[in-house]
CSV table of C-alpha atoms and ligand atoms in Angstrom, one decimal:
chain,number,residue,atom,x,y,z
A,1,MET,CA,31.0,-29.4,55.8
A,2,ASP,CA,31.3,-27.5,59.1
A,3,THR,CA,28.1,-25.5,60.0
A,4,SER,CA,29.1,-24.6,63.5
A,5,PRO,CA,28.9,-21.0,64.9
A,6,ALA,CA,32.7,-21.0,65.0
A,7,VAL,CA,32.7,-20.8,61.2
A,8,ASP,CA,30.3,-17.8,61.3
A,9,SER,CA,32.9,-16.0,63.4
A,10,ALA,CA,35.9,-17.1,61.2
A,11,PRO,CA,37.7,-14.3,59.4
A,12,THR,CA,36.4,-13.4,55.9
A,13,VAL,CA,38.0,-15.1,52.9
A,14,ARG,CA,40.3,-12.7,50.9
A,15,ALA,CA,39.5,-13.6,47.3
A,16,ALA,CA,40.9,-12.6,43.9
A,17,ILE,CA,39.5,-13.1,40.4
A,18,LEU,CA,41.9,-14.1,37.6
A,19,GLY,CA,40.5,-13.5,34.1
A,20,THR,CA,37.7,-11.0,33.9
A,21,GLY,CA,35.8,-12.3,30.8
A,22,ASN,CA,32.4,-13.8,30.5
A,23,ILE,CA,32.3,-16.3,33.3
A,24,ALA,CA,34.1,-14.1,35.8
A,25,ARG,CA,30.9,-12.1,36.1
A,26,PHE,CA,29.1,-15.1,37.6
A,27,HIS,CA,31.9,-15.5,40.2
A,28,ALA,CA,31.7,-11.8,41.0
A,29,GLU,CA,27.9,-12.0,41.4
A,30,ALA,CA,28.3,-15.0,43.7
A,31,LEU,CA,30.9,-13.2,45.9
A,32,SER,CA,29.1,-9.9,46.0
A,33,ALA,CA,26.1,-11.8,47.6
A,34,LEU,CA,28.2,-12.9,50.6
A,35,PRO,CA,29.9,-9.7,51.9
A,36,ASP,CA,30.0,-11.1,55.5
A,37,GLN,CA,32.1,-14.1,54.3
A,38,VAL,CA,34.3,-12.8,51.6
A,39,GLU,CA,36.1,-9.7,50.4
A,40,VAL,CA,37.3,-9.4,46.7
A,41,VAL,CA,40.8,-7.9,47.2
A,42,ALA,CA,42.1,-8.0,43.7
A,43,VAL,CA,41.5,-8.9,40.0
A,44,ALA,CA,44.0,-9.7,37.2
A,45,ASP,CA,43.7,-9.9,33.4
A,46,VAL,CA,46.1,-9.4,30.6
A,47,ASN,CA,43.5,-7.2,28.9
A,48,GLU,CA,43.8,-3.8,30.6
A,49,GLU,CA,40.4,-2.5,29.5
A,50,ALA,CA,38.7,-5.7,30.7
A,51,ARG,CA,40.3,-5.7,34.1
A,52,THR,CA,39.8,-2.0,34.7
A,53,THR,CA,36.1,-2.0,33.8
A,54,PHE,CA,35.6,-5.1,35.9
A,55,ALA,CA,37.5,-3.8,38.9
A,56,ASN,CA,35.7,-0.4,38.8
A,57,HIS,CA,32.3,-2.1,38.5
A,58,LEU,CA,33.0,-4.2,41.5
A,59,ALA,CA,34.9,-1.5,43.4
A,60,VAL,CA,37.9,-3.9,43.8
A,61,PRO,CA,40.9,-2.0,45.2
A,62,ARG,CA,43.7,-3.6,43.2
A,63,SER,CA,43.9,-4.6,39.5
A,64,TYR,CA,46.9,-6.4,38.0
A,65,GLY,CA,48.2,-7.4,34.5
A,66,ASP,CA,49.6,-10.6,35.7
A,67,LEU,CA,49.0,-13.3,38.3
A,68,ALA,CA,52.6,-13.4,39.8
A,69,THR,CA,52.4,-9.8,40.9
A,70,LEU,CA,49.0,-10.3,42.3
A,71,LEU,CA,50.1,-13.3,44.4
A,72,ASP,CA,53.2,-11.5,45.5
A,73,GLU,CA,51.5,-8.3,46.6
A,74,VAL,CA,48.1,-9.5,47.9
A,75,SER,CA,48.6,-13.2,49.0
A,76,PRO,CA,44.8,-14.0,48.7
A,77,ASP,CA,43.3,-17.0,50.5
A,78,LEU,CA,41.5,-18.0,47.3
A,79,VAL,CA,41.9,-17.3,43.6
A,80,HIS,CA,39.0,-17.8,41.2
A,81,VAL,CA,40.7,-18.9,38.0
A,82,CYS,CA,38.4,-17.8,35.1
A,83,THR,CA,40.9,-17.9,32.2
A,84,PRO,CA,40.9,-20.1,29.2
A,85,PRO,CA,41.5,-23.8,29.9
A,86,GLY,CA,45.0,-24.0,28.5
A,87,LEU,CA,46.3,-21.6,31.2
A,88,HIS,CA,44.7,-23.4,34.2
A,89,ARG,CA,47.5,-25.8,35.0
A,90,ASP,CA,50.3,-23.2,35.3
A,91,GLN,CA,48.1,-20.6,37.0
A,92,VAL,CA,46.7,-23.0,39.6
A,93,LEU,CA,50.1,-24.4,40.3
A,94,ALA,CA,51.4,-20.8,40.8
A,95,CYS,CA,48.5,-20.1,43.3
A,96,LEU,CA,49.2,-23.3,45.3
A,97,GLN,CA,52.9,-22.6,45.4
A,98,ALA,CA,52.2,-19.1,46.7
A,99,GLY,CA,49.9,-20.6,49.4
A,100,SER,CA,46.6,-19.6,47.9
A,101,SER,CA,43.8,-22.1,47.2
A,102,ALA,CA,42.2,-22.0,43.8
A,103,LEU,CA,38.6,-22.4,42.5
A,104,VAL,CA,39.2,-23.2,38.9
A,105,GLU,CA,36.7,-23.1,36.1
A,106,LYS,CA,35.9,-26.3,34.2
A,107,PRO,CA,37.7,-28.0,32.6
A,108,PRO,CA,40.3,-27.7,35.4
A,109,THR,CA,43.2,-28.7,33.2
A,110,LEU,CA,43.7,-30.0,29.6
A,111,SER,CA,44.5,-33.6,30.8
A,112,THR,CA,44.3,-36.0,33.7
A,113,ALA,CA,48.1,-35.8,34.0
A,114,GLU,CA,47.9,-32.1,34.6
A,115,LEU,CA,45.2,-32.5,37.2
A,116,GLU,CA,47.2,-35.1,39.0
A,117,GLU,CA,50.1,-32.6,39.1
A,118,LEU,CA,47.8,-30.1,40.7
A,119,ALA,CA,46.5,-32.6,43.2
A,120,ALA,CA,50.1,-33.5,44.2
A,121,ALA,CA,50.8,-29.8,44.8
A,122,GLU,CA,47.9,-29.4,47.3
A,123,GLY,CA,48.6,-29.6,51.1
A,124,THR,CA,46.6,-31.9,53.3
A,125,ARG,CA,45.6,-28.8,55.3
A,126,GLY,CA,45.6,-26.6,52.2
A,127,PRO,CA,46.1,-24.8,49.9
A,128,TRP,CA,43.5,-26.7,47.9
A,129,VAL,CA,42.2,-26.8,44.4
A,130,ALA,CA,38.5,-27.0,43.7
A,131,THR,CA,36.8,-27.3,40.3
A,132,VAL,CA,33.6,-25.4,39.2
A,133,PHE,CA,30.9,-28.0,38.6
A,134,GLN,CA,28.0,-25.9,39.7
A,135,HIS,CA,25.3,-28.4,38.8
A,136,ARG,CA,26.1,-30.5,41.8
A,137,PHE,CA,24.9,-27.8,44.2
A,138,GLY,CA,21.3,-27.0,43.4
A,139,SER,CA,18.9,-28.5,46.0
A,140,GLY,CA,17.4,-30.9,43.5
A,141,ALA,CA,20.9,-32.5,43.0
A,142,LEU,CA,21.5,-32.6,46.7
A,143,ARG,CA,18.1,-34.3,47.3
A,144,ALA,CA,18.7,-36.8,44.5
A,145,ARG,CA,22.1,-37.6,45.9
A,146,GLU,CA,20.7,-38.2,49.4
A,147,MET,CA,17.9,-40.4,48.1
A,148,LEU,CA,20.3,-42.5,46.0
A,149,ALA,CA,22.8,-42.8,48.8
A,150,SER,CA,20.2,-43.8,51.4
A,151,GLY,CA,18.6,-46.4,49.2
A,152,ALA,CA,15.2,-44.6,49.1
A,153,LEU,CA,15.1,-45.0,45.3
A,154,GLY,CA,16.3,-48.6,45.3
A,155,ARG,CA,19.1,-49.7,42.9
A,156,PRO,CA,19.8,-47.3,40.0
A,157,LEU,CA,19.5,-49.4,36.8
A,158,VAL,CA,19.6,-47.2,33.6
A,159,ALA,CA,20.5,-43.6,33.0
A,160,VAL,CA,20.4,-41.1,30.2
A,161,CYS,CA,22.7,-38.0,30.1
A,162,HIS,CA,22.2,-35.6,27.2
A,163,THR,CA,23.8,-32.3,26.6
A,164,THR,CA,22.4,-31.4,23.2
A,165,TRP,CA,23.3,-27.7,22.6
A,166,PHE,CA,23.8,-25.5,19.5
A,167,ARG,CA,26.8,-23.5,18.7
A,168,GLU,CA,27.2,-21.8,15.3
A,169,GLN,CA,30.6,-21.6,13.6
A,170,SER,CA,31.1,-18.0,14.8
A,171,TYR,CA,31.2,-19.2,18.4
A,172,PHE,CA,34.6,-20.7,17.6
A,173,ASP,CA,36.0,-17.4,16.4
A,174,VAL,CA,37.3,-17.0,20.0
A,175,PRO,CA,40.9,-18.2,19.4
A,176,TRP,CA,41.0,-20.8,22.2
A,177,ARG,CA,37.8,-22.6,21.3
A,178,GLY,CA,37.5,-25.8,19.3
A,179,ARG,CA,41.2,-26.7,19.7
A,180,TRP,CA,42.7,-29.6,21.5
A,181,ASP,CA,45.8,-27.6,22.6
A,182,THR,CA,43.8,-24.7,24.2
A,183,GLU,CA,40.3,-26.0,25.0
A,184,GLY,CA,41.3,-29.7,25.4
A,185,GLY,CA,38.3,-31.0,23.5
A,186,GLY,CA,34.8,-30.2,22.1
A,187,PRO,CA,31.4,-30.7,23.7
A,188,THR,CA,32.6,-33.7,25.7
A,189,MET,CA,35.3,-31.7,27.5
A,190,GLY,CA,33.8,-28.2,27.3
A,191,HIS,CA,30.0,-28.5,27.6
A,192,GLY,CA,28.7,-32.0,28.4
A,193,ILE,CA,31.3,-32.3,31.2
A,194,HIS,CA,28.9,-30.5,33.6
A,195,GLN,CA,26.1,-33.0,33.1
A,196,MET,CA,28.5,-36.0,33.1
A,197,ASP,CA,30.0,-34.7,36.3
A,198,LEU,CA,26.5,-34.6,37.8
A,199,LEU,CA,25.8,-38.1,36.6
A,200,LEU,CA,29.0,-39.3,38.3
A,201,ALA,CA,28.2,-37.3,41.5
A,202,LEU,CA,24.9,-39.3,41.6
A,203,LEU,CA,26.0,-42.7,40.4
A,204,GLY,CA,29.6,-43.0,41.6
A,205,ASP,CA,32.5,-44.7,40.0
A,206,TRP,CA,32.4,-45.7,36.3
A,207,VAL,CA,34.2,-48.9,35.2
A,208,ARG,CA,33.9,-49.1,31.4
A,209,VAL,CA,33.0,-46.8,28.5
A,210,SER,CA,32.4,-47.4,24.8
A,211,ALA,CA,32.1,-44.3,22.7
A,212,THR,CA,32.0,-42.6,19.3
A,213,ALA,CA,33.2,-39.1,18.5
A,214,ARG,CA,32.6,-37.2,15.2
A,215,ARG,CA,33.3,-33.9,13.6
A,216,GLN,CA,30.0,-33.7,11.7
A,217,ALA,CA,29.5,-30.0,10.8
A,218,ARG,CA,31.8,-27.4,12.4
A,219,ALA,CA,35.2,-26.4,11.0
A,220,ILE,CA,37.1,-27.1,14.3
A,221,ASP,CA,39.9,-29.4,15.4
A,222,THR,CA,37.9,-31.3,18.0
A,223,GLU,CA,34.7,-33.3,17.8
A,224,ASP,CA,31.4,-31.5,17.6
A,225,VAL,CA,29.4,-34.6,18.8
A,226,SER,CA,30.1,-37.6,21.0
A,227,LEU,CA,28.0,-40.6,22.1
A,228,ALA,CA,28.9,-43.1,24.8
A,229,HIS,CA,27.6,-45.8,27.0
A,230,VAL,CA,29.0,-46.2,30.4
A,231,ASP,CA,29.0,-49.1,33.0
A,232,PHE,CA,29.0,-48.1,36.7
A,233,ALA,CA,30.5,-50.0,39.6
A,234,ASN,CA,27.0,-50.2,41.2
A,235,GLY,CA,25.7,-52.0,38.1
A,236,ALA,CA,23.9,-49.1,36.5
A,237,VAL,CA,24.4,-48.4,32.7
A,238,ALA,CA,24.1,-44.9,31.2
A,239,SER,CA,23.8,-43.5,27.7
A,240,ILE,CA,25.5,-40.1,27.0
A,241,VAL,CA,25.2,-37.7,24.1
A,242,ASN,CA,27.2,-34.5,23.9
A,243,SER,CA,26.4,-32.3,20.9
A,244,LEU,CA,26.9,-28.7,19.7
A,245,LEU,CA,24.7,-29.4,16.6
A,246,SER,CA,21.2,-29.5,18.2
A,247,PRO,CA,19.0,-26.5,17.3
A,248,ARG,CA,16.4,-27.5,20.0
A,249,GLU,CA,18.8,-27.2,22.9
A,250,GLU,CA,18.4,-29.2,26.1
A,251,SER,CA,20.2,-30.7,29.0
A,252,TYR,CA,18.6,-33.9,30.1
A,253,LEU,CA,19.4,-36.3,32.9
A,254,ARG,CA,17.3,-39.3,33.7
A,255,ILE,CA,18.0,-42.1,36.2
A,256,ASP,CA,15.6,-45.1,36.3
A,257,CYS,CA,15.8,-46.8,39.7
A,258,GLU,CA,14.0,-49.7,41.2
A,259,ARG,CA,11.5,-47.4,43.0
A,260,ALA,CA,11.3,-44.3,40.8
A,261,THR,CA,12.4,-42.5,37.7
A,262,LEU,CA,14.3,-39.3,38.4
A,263,GLU,CA,14.5,-36.6,35.7
A,264,LEU,CA,16.2,-33.2,35.3
A,265,THR,CA,15.3,-31.1,32.2
A,266,HIS,CA,16.9,-27.7,31.8
A,267,LEU,CA,19.4,-25.9,29.7
A,268,TYR,CA,22.3,-24.0,31.5
A,269,GLY,CA,21.0,-24.3,35.0
A,270,TYR,CA,18.1,-25.6,37.0
A,271,GLY,CA,15.7,-24.9,39.9
A,272,ASP,CA,13.5,-27.3,41.9
A,273,ASP,CA,10.8,-27.2,39.2
A,274,ASN,CA,13.2,-28.6,36.6
A,275,TRP,CA,13.2,-31.9,38.5
A,276,ARG,CA,10.6,-34.6,38.2
A,277,ILE,CA,10.2,-37.8,40.1
A,278,THR,CA,7.9,-40.7,39.0
A,279,PRO,CA,7.5,-43.4,41.6
A,280,ALA,CA,7.2,-47.1,40.5
A,281,PRO,CA,3.8,-48.7,41.3
A,282,GLY,CA,3.6,-49.5,45.0
A,283,HIS,CA,6.3,-47.0,46.0
A,284,GLU,CA,4.4,-43.8,45.7
A,285,GLU,CA,4.1,-43.0,49.4
A,286,ASP,CA,7.7,-43.6,50.4
A,287,VAL,CA,9.2,-42.0,47.4
A,288,TRP,CA,7.1,-38.8,47.7
A,289,ALA,CA,7.8,-38.6,51.4
A,290,ALA,CA,11.6,-38.8,50.9
A,291,TRP,CA,11.5,-36.4,47.9
A,292,ARG,CA,9.5,-33.8,49.9
A,293,SER,CA,11.7,-34.0,53.0
A,294,GLY,CA,15.0,-33.2,51.2
A,295,PRO,CA,16.7,-29.9,50.6
A,296,GLN,CA,14.7,-27.3,48.5
A,297,GLY,CA,14.8,-23.8,47.1
A,298,VAL,CA,18.4,-23.6,45.8
A,299,ASN,CA,19.0,-23.1,42.1
A,300,SER,CA,22.2,-24.6,40.5
A,301,GLY,CA,24.8,-22.1,39.7
A,302,HIS,CA,28.0,-20.4,40.7
A,303,SER,CA,26.4,-18.8,43.8
A,304,ALA,CA,25.4,-22.2,45.2
A,305,GLN,CA,28.9,-23.7,44.8
A,306,VAL,CA,30.8,-20.6,45.9
A,307,ALA,CA,28.8,-20.5,49.1
A,308,HIS,CA,29.9,-24.1,49.9
A,309,VAL,CA,33.5,-23.3,48.9
A,310,LEU,CA,33.7,-20.3,51.3
A,311,ARG,CA,32.1,-22.2,54.1
A,312,CYS,CA,34.7,-25.0,53.8
A,313,LEU,CA,37.6,-22.6,53.6
A,314,ARG,CA,36.5,-20.8,56.7
A,315,ALA,CA,36.2,-24.1,58.5
A,316,ASN,CA,39.7,-25.1,57.2
A,317,GLU,CA,38.3,-27.9,55.2
A,318,ALA,CA,39.0,-29.0,51.5
A,319,PRO,CA,36.3,-27.3,49.4
A,320,PRO,CA,34.1,-29.1,46.9
A,321,VAL,CA,34.7,-30.2,44.1
A,322,THR,CA,38.0,-31.8,45.2
A,323,SER,CA,40.7,-32.7,42.7
A,324,THR,CA,39.9,-36.4,43.4
A,325,GLU,CA,36.3,-35.9,42.4
A,326,ALA,CA,37.2,-33.8,39.4
A,327,LEU,CA,39.7,-36.5,38.3
A,328,ARG,CA,36.9,-39.1,38.1
A,329,THR,CA,35.0,-36.8,35.7
A,330,MET,CA,38.1,-35.9,33.7
A,331,ARG,CA,39.0,-39.6,33.4
A,332,LEU,CA,35.5,-40.3,32.0
A,333,VAL,CA,36.1,-37.5,29.4
A,334,ALA,CA,39.5,-39.1,28.6
A,335,GLY,CA,37.8,-42.5,28.4
A,336,VAL,CA,35.2,-41.3,25.9
A,337,TYR,CA,38.0,-39.9,23.6
A,338,ALA,CA,40.2,-43.0,24.1
A,339,SER,CA,37.3,-45.4,23.3
A,340,ALA,CA,36.2,-43.3,20.3
A,341,PHE,CA,39.7,-43.0,18.8
A,342,LEU,CA,41.0,-46.5,19.6
A,343,GLU,CA,37.6,-48.0,18.7
A,344,ARG,CA,37.4,-50.2,21.8
A,345,PRO,CA,35.9,-50.2,25.3
A,346,ILE,CA,38.0,-48.4,27.9
A,347,SER,CA,38.3,-48.8,31.7
A,348,PRO,CA,39.9,-46.3,34.1
A,349,ALA,CA,43.0,-48.7,34.3
A,350,ASP,CA,43.6,-48.1,30.6
A,351,LEU,CA,44.2,-44.4,31.2
A,352,GLY,CA,47.3,-44.6,33.3
A,353,ALA,CA,50.7,-42.9,32.8
A,354,ASP,CA,51.5,-45.1,29.8
A,355,SER,CA,48.4,-44.0,27.9
A,356,PRO,CA,48.7,-41.2,25.3
A,357,PHE,CA,45.2,-40.1,26.6
A,358,HIS,CA,46.7,-39.4,30.0
A,359,THR,CA,48.6,-36.3,28.8
A,360,ARG,CA,46.4,-35.3,25.9
A,361,MET,CA,42.6,-35.8,25.6
A,362,ASN,CA,43.1,-36.6,21.9
A,363,GLY,CA,45.8,-39.1,22.6
A,364,ASP,CA,47.6,-39.7,19.3
A,365,GLY,CA,44.9,-37.7,17.6
A,366,PRO,CA,41.6,-38.4,16.0
A,367,ARG,CA,41.8,-39.6,12.4
A,368,TRP,CA,39.7,-37.0,10.7
B,1,NAD,N1,31.0,-23.1,34.6
B,1,NAD,C1,30.4,-22.7,33.5
B,1,NAD,O1,29.2,-22.9,33.3
B,1,NAD,C2,31.3,-22.1,32.4
B,1,NAD,C3,30.6,-21.4,31.4
B,1,NAD,C4,31.4,-20.7,30.4
B,1,NAD,C5,32.8,-20.8,30.5
B,1,NAD,N2,33.4,-21.5,31.5
B,1,NAD,C6,34.9,-21.7,31.6
B,1,NAD,O2,35.4,-20.4,32.1
B,1,NAD,C7,36.7,-20.2,31.5
B,1,NAD,C8,36.8,-18.9,30.9
B,1,NAD,O3,35.8,-18.8,29.9
B,1,NAD,P1,35.2,-17.4,29.4
B,1,NAD,O4,34.0,-17.7,28.5
B,1,NAD,O5,35.0,-16.5,30.6
B,1,NAD,O6,36.4,-16.9,28.5
B,1,NAD,P2,36.7,-15.3,28.1
B,1,NAD,O7,37.6,-15.4,26.9
B,1,NAD,O8,35.4,-14.5,28.0
B,1,NAD,O9,37.5,-14.7,29.4
B,1,NAD,C9,38.8,-15.2,29.6
B,1,NAD,C10,39.6,-14.0,30.2
B,1,NAD,O10,40.9,-14.4,30.6
B,1,NAD,C11,41.8,-13.4,30.2
B,1,NAD,N3,43.2,-13.9,30.1
B,1,NAD,C12,43.7,-14.6,29.1
B,1,NAD,N4,45.0,-14.9,29.4
B,1,NAD,C13,45.3,-14.5,30.6
B,1,NAD,C14,46.4,-14.5,31.5
B,1,NAD,N5,47.5,-15.1,31.1
B,1,NAD,N6,46.3,-14.0,32.7
B,1,NAD,C15,45.2,-13.3,33.1
B,1,NAD,N7,44.0,-13.2,32.3
B,1,NAD,C16,44.1,-13.8,31.1
B,1,NAD,C17,41.3,-12.8,28.9
B,1,NAD,O11,41.8,-11.5,28.6
B,1,NAD,C18,39.8,-12.8,29.2
B,1,NAD,O12,39.3,-11.6,29.8
B,1,NAD,C19,37.0,-21.4,30.6
B,1,NAD,O13,37.7,-22.4,31.3
B,1,NAD,C20,35.5,-21.9,30.3
B,1,NAD,O14,35.5,-23.3,29.9
B,1,NAD,C21,32.6,-22.1,32.5
């Protein structure tokens, strides 16, 4: 990422927000904190009351009932796509075709095939598509990533990645939730995807997954729990649990390396205090020195990611998380479903264009 003074003098980014529901507020807050880098020029939502209230609150000059008119009249540099997942593919494609980059909420699309389509529509010098995976951007994750990459922790050996949350049946009253055709999946696709993305950002490429998915308790189309174990190209193995049935909620990530155990315990976001490092005997001094010298003081969250995205756009660089990186995570999600429903281990090569899990996360459908 360019941090040169030239970027500081680059023109401000002209941003628009598409979809003014729950998560759009986090985008608005992140943008409002950086007035010297970005100007919110327009919002759009099919719900007139929602978009008007949102636009008035943010003092955004233009408010539209549809994306096409917004793109036509405003030509923003960046569109924050905060609509339900089933709309992302068409809306991001429309942005790219109009020359606007898109920062799209997770999951970026309903399938890996759709995400590949978006990647193909990007230009090498933009417009780009980036996916919101905000847990990559807290200082703890940046520090962990640096230490793993530099070898300061030794070889990663075994990892645990739990997203054990609780959602009552009423949570699924929102019409797009809990359905394969509109949300793309249950806690694997919609909730644990954040923590799985962070796991992949830290450990790199996965090579094999064996999984189980169940609909244990909620009246929904998708799973409400999944369990998986994953082999990584670097030799590490990880155990993953994604649940919406866990009254004591927690997000937990643990990576045991040769020289230390790294742990993150939080719920929906973390600060430095949520991380813990435990050196192996004989490695205390080196591990603590490396841990203390890394980045500090930045919480995970939309603000942290949006700051990186704006800086890259102003430097004419592809913003994080690129479609290539998001594809790796989406392929793991597809791999969990494919393994669970086909009842066999799955590698990324099994998820190509001839796989039903390429175009639909549920493939030929779960048998429940
Ligand atoms: N990153 C995170 O931590 C996080 C957390 C929650 C939700 N999300 C994601 O954010 C997205 C939105 O979730 P939400 O909870 O804000 O949903 P929401 O239902 O609260 O808001 C969606 C908004 O999109 C609008 N909309 C629907 N169709 C539209 C269209 N065709 N054009 C314009 N606007 C349209 C709706 O009127 C609504 O205001 C989802 O992809 C979800 O998975 C991400």
